[in-house]
PDB file of C-alpha atoms in Angstrom:
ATOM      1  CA  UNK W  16     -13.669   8.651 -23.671  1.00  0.00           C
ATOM      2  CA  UNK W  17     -15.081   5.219 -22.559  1.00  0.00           C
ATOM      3  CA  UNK W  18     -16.062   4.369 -18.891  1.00  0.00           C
ATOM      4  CA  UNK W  19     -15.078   0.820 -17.229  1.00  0.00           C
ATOM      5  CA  UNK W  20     -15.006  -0.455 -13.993  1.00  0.00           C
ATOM      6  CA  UNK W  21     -11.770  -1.408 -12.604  1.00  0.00           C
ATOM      7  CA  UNK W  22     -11.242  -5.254 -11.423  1.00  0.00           C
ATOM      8  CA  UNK W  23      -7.879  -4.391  -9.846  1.00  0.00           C
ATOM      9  CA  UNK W  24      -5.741  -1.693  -8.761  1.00  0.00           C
ATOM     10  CA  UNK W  25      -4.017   0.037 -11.742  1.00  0.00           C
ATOM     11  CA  UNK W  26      -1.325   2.147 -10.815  1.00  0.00           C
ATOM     12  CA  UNK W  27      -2.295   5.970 -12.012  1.00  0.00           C
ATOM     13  CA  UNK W  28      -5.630   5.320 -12.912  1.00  0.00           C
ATOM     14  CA  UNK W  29      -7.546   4.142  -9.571  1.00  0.00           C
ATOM     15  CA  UNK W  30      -8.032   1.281  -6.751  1.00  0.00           C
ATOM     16  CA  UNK W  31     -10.638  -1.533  -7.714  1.00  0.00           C
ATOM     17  CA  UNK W  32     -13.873  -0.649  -8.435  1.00  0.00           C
ATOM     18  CA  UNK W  33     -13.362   2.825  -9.122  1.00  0.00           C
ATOM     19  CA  UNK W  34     -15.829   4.403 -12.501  1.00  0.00           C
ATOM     20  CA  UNK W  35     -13.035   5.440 -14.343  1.00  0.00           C
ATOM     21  CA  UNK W  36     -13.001   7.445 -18.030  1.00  0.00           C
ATOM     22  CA  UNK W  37      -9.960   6.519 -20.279  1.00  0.00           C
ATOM     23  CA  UNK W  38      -9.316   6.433 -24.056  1.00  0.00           C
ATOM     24  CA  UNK W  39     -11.256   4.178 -26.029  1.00  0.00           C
ATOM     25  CA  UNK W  40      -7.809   2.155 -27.308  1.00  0.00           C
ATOM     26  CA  UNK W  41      -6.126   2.094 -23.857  1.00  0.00           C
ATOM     27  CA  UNK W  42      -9.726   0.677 -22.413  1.00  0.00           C
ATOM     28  CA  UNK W  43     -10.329  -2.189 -25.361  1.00  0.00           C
ATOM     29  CA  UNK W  44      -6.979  -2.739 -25.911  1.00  0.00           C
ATOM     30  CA  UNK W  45      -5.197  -3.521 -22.517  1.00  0.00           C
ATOM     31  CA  UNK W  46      -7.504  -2.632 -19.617  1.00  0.00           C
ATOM     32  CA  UNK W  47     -10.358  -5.351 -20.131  1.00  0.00           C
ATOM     33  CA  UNK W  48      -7.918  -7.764 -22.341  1.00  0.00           C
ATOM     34  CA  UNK W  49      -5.786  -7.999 -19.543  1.00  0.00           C
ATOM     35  CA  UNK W  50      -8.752  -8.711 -16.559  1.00  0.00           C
ATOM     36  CA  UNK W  51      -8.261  -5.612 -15.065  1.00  0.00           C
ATOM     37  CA  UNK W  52     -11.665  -3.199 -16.153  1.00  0.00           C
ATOM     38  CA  UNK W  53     -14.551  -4.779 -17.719  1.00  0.00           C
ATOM     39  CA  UNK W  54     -17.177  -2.374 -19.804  1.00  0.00           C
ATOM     40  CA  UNK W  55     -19.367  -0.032 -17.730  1.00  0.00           C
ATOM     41  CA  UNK W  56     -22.708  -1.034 -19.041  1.00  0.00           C
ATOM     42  CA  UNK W  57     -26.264   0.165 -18.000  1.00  0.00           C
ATOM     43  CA  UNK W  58     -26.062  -3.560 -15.796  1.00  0.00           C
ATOM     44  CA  UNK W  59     -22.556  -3.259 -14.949  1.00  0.00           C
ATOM     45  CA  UNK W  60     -22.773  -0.239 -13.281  1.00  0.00           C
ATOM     46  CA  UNK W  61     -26.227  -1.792 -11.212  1.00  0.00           C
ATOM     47  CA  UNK W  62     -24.033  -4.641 -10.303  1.00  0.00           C
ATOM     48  CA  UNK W  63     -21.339  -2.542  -9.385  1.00  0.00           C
ATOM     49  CA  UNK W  64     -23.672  -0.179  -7.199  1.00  0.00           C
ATOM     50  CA  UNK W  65     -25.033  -3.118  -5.134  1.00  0.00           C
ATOM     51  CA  UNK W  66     -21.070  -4.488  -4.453  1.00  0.00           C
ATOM     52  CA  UNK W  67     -19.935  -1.047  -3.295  1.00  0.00           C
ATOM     53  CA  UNK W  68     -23.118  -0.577  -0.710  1.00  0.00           C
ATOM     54  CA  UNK W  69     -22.371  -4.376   0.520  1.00  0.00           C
ATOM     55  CA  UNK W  70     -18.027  -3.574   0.555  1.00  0.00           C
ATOM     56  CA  UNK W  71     -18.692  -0.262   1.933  1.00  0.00           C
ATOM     57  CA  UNK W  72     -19.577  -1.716   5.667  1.00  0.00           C
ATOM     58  CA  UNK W  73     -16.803  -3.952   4.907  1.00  0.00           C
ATOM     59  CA  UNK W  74     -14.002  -1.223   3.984  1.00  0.00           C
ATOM     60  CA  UNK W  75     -15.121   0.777   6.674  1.00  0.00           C
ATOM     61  CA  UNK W  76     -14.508  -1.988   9.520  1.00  0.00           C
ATOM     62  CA  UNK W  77     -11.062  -2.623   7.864  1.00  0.00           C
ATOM     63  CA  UNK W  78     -10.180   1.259   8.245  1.00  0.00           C
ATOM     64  CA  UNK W  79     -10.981   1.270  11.941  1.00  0.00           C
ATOM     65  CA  UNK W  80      -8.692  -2.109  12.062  1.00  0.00           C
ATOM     66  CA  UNK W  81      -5.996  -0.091  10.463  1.00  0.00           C
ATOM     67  CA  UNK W  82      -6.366   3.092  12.718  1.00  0.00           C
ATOM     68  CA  UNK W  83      -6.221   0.700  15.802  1.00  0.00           C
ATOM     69  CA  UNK W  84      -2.577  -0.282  14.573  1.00  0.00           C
ATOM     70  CA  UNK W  85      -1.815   3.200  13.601  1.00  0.00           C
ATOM     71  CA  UNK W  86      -2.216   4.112  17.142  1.00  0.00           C
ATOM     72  CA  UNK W  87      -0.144   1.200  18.695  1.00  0.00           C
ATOM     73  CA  UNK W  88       2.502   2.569  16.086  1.00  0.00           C
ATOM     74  CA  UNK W  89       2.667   6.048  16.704  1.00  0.00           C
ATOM     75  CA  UNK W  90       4.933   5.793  19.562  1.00  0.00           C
ATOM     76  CA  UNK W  91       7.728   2.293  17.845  1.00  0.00           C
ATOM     77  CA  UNK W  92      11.025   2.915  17.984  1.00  0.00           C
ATOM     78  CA  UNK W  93      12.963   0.360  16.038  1.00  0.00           C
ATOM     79  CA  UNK W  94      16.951  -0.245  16.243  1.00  0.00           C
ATOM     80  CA  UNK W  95      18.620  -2.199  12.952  1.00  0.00           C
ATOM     81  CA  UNK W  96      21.777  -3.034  13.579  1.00  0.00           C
ATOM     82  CA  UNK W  97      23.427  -3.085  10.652  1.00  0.00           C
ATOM     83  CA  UNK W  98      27.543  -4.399   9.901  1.00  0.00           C
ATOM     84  CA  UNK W  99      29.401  -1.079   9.432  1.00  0.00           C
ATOM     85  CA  UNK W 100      32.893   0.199   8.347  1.00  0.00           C
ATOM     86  CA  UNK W 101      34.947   2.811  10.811  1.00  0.00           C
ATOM     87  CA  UNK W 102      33.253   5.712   8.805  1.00  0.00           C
ATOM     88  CA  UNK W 103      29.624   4.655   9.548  1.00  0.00           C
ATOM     89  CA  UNK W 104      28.855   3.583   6.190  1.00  0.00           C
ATOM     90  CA  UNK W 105      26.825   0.011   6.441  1.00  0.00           C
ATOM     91  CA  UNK W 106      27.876  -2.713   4.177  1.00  0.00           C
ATOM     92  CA  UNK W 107      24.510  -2.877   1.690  1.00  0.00           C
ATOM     93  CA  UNK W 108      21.585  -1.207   2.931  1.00  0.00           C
ATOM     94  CA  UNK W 109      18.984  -1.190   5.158  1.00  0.00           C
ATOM     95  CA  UNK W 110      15.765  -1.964   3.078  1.00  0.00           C
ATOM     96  CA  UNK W 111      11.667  -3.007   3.716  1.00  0.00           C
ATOM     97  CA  UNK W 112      12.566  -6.574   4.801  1.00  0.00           C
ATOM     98  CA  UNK W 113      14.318  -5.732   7.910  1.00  0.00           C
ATOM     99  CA  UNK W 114      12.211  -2.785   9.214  1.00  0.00           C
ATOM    100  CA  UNK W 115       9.472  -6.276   8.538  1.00  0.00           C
ATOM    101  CA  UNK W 116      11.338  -8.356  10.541  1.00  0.00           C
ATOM    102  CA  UNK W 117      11.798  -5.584  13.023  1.00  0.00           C
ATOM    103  CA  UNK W 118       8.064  -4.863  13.702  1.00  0.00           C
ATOM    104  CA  UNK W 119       7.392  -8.592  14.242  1.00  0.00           C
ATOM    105  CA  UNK W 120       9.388  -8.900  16.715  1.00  0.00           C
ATOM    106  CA  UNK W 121       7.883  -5.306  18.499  1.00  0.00           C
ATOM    107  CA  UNK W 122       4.576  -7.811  17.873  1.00  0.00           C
ATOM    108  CA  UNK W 123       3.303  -5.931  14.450  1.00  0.00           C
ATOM    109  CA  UNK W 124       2.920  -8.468  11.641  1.00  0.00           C
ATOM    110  CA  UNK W 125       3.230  -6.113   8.343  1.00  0.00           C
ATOM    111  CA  UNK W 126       3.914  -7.248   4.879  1.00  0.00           C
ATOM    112  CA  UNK W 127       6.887  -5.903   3.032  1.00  0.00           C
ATOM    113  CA  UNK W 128       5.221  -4.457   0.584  1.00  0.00           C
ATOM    114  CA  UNK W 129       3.509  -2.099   2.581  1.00  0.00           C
ATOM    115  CA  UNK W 130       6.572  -0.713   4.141  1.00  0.00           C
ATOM    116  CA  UNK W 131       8.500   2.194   1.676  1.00  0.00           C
ATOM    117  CA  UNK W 132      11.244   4.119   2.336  1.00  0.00           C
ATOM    118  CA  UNK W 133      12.056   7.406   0.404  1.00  0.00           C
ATOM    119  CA  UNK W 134      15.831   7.249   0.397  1.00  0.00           C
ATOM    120  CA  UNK W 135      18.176   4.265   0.595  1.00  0.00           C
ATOM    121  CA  UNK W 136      19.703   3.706   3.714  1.00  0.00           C
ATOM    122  CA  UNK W 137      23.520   3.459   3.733  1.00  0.00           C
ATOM    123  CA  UNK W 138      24.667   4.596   6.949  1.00  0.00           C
ATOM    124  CA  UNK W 139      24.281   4.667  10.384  1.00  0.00           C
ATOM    125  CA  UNK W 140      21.944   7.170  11.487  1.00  0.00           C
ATOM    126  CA  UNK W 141      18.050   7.768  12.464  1.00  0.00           C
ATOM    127  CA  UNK W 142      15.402   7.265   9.457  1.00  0.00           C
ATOM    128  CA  UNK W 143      11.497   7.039   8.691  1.00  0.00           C
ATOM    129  CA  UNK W 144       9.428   4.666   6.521  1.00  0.00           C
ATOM    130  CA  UNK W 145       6.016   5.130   6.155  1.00  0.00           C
ATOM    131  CA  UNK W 146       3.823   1.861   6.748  1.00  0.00           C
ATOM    132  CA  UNK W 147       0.863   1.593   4.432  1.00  0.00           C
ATOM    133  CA  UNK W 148      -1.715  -0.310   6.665  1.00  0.00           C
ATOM    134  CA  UNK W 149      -5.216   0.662   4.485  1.00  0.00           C
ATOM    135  CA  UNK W 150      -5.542   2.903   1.649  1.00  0.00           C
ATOM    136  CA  UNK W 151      -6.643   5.721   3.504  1.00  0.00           C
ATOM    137  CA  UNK W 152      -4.148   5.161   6.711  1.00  0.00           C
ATOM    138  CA  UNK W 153      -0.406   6.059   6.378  1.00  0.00           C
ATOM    139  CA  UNK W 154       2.430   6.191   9.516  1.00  0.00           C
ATOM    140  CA  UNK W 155       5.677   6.846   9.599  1.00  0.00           C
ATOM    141  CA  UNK W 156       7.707   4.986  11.806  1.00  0.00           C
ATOM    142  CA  UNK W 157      11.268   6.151  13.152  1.00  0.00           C
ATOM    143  CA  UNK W 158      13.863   4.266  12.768  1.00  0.00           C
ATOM    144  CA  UNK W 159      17.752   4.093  14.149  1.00  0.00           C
ATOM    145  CA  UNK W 160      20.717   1.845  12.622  1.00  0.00           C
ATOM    146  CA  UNK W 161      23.219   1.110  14.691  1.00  0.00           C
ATOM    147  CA  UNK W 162      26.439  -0.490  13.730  1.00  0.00           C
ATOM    148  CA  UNK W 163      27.058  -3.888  14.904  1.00  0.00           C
TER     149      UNK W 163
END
């Protein structure tokens, strides 16, 4: 097993600047080829020890930021309306983009991306998506389409 450092978040192995083990081939051969780990050397890791103290006061402000806006969306509501057949089923689906649009217009601006929804949504009914707003702060947000 090698160590690295991670440059970037890499899906199943850790956020950025985690101290991560892997296999020697996955490290040299994609990981630090690719910009996304370098080598965790003896002055790596003292590098890498002064950025986390520095980022630490840093992260920490951000996670109060994002419980702030966790608490202003505890209690949204949001209403899609959505173009529906007789039956209730909604022509396409409801997806990230309009539960986006919907929260700026309740005053939340929220990328897209940080916005998931377990199950599709094809018909009228009540829902939840869970808005990622920091690593460590989650919220799910009810939702109700409504035909049109």
């Amino acid at each position: 097993m090698m160590e690295i450092i991670l440059k970037e978040d890499v899906t199943n192995l850790g956020h950025k600047d985690d101290l991560v083990k892997v296999k020697p081939g996955y490290g040299r051969n994609y990981l630090i080829p690719q910009g996304f780990a370098i080598l965790a050397t003896s002055s790596a890791r003292k590098v890498h020890a002064e950025n986390q103290k520095q980022r630490a006061h840093k992260l920490e402000k951000m996670r109060l930021e994002a419980v702030a806006v966790a608490e202003k969306l505890e209690g949204v509501k949001l209403t899609i309306g959505a173009k529906a057949s007789s039956t209730g089923k909604i022509f396409g689906s409801v997806n990230n983009i309009q539960i986006a649009e919907a929260l700026e217009k309740e005053g939340f601006s929220i990328e897209r991306k940080n916005i998931v929804i377990k199950d599709a949504v094809k018909e009228v009914g009540s829902y939840t998506a869970t808005v990622k707003l920091h690593r460590e702060v989650k919220v799910n947000i009810d939702f109700e389409v409504v035909a049109e």
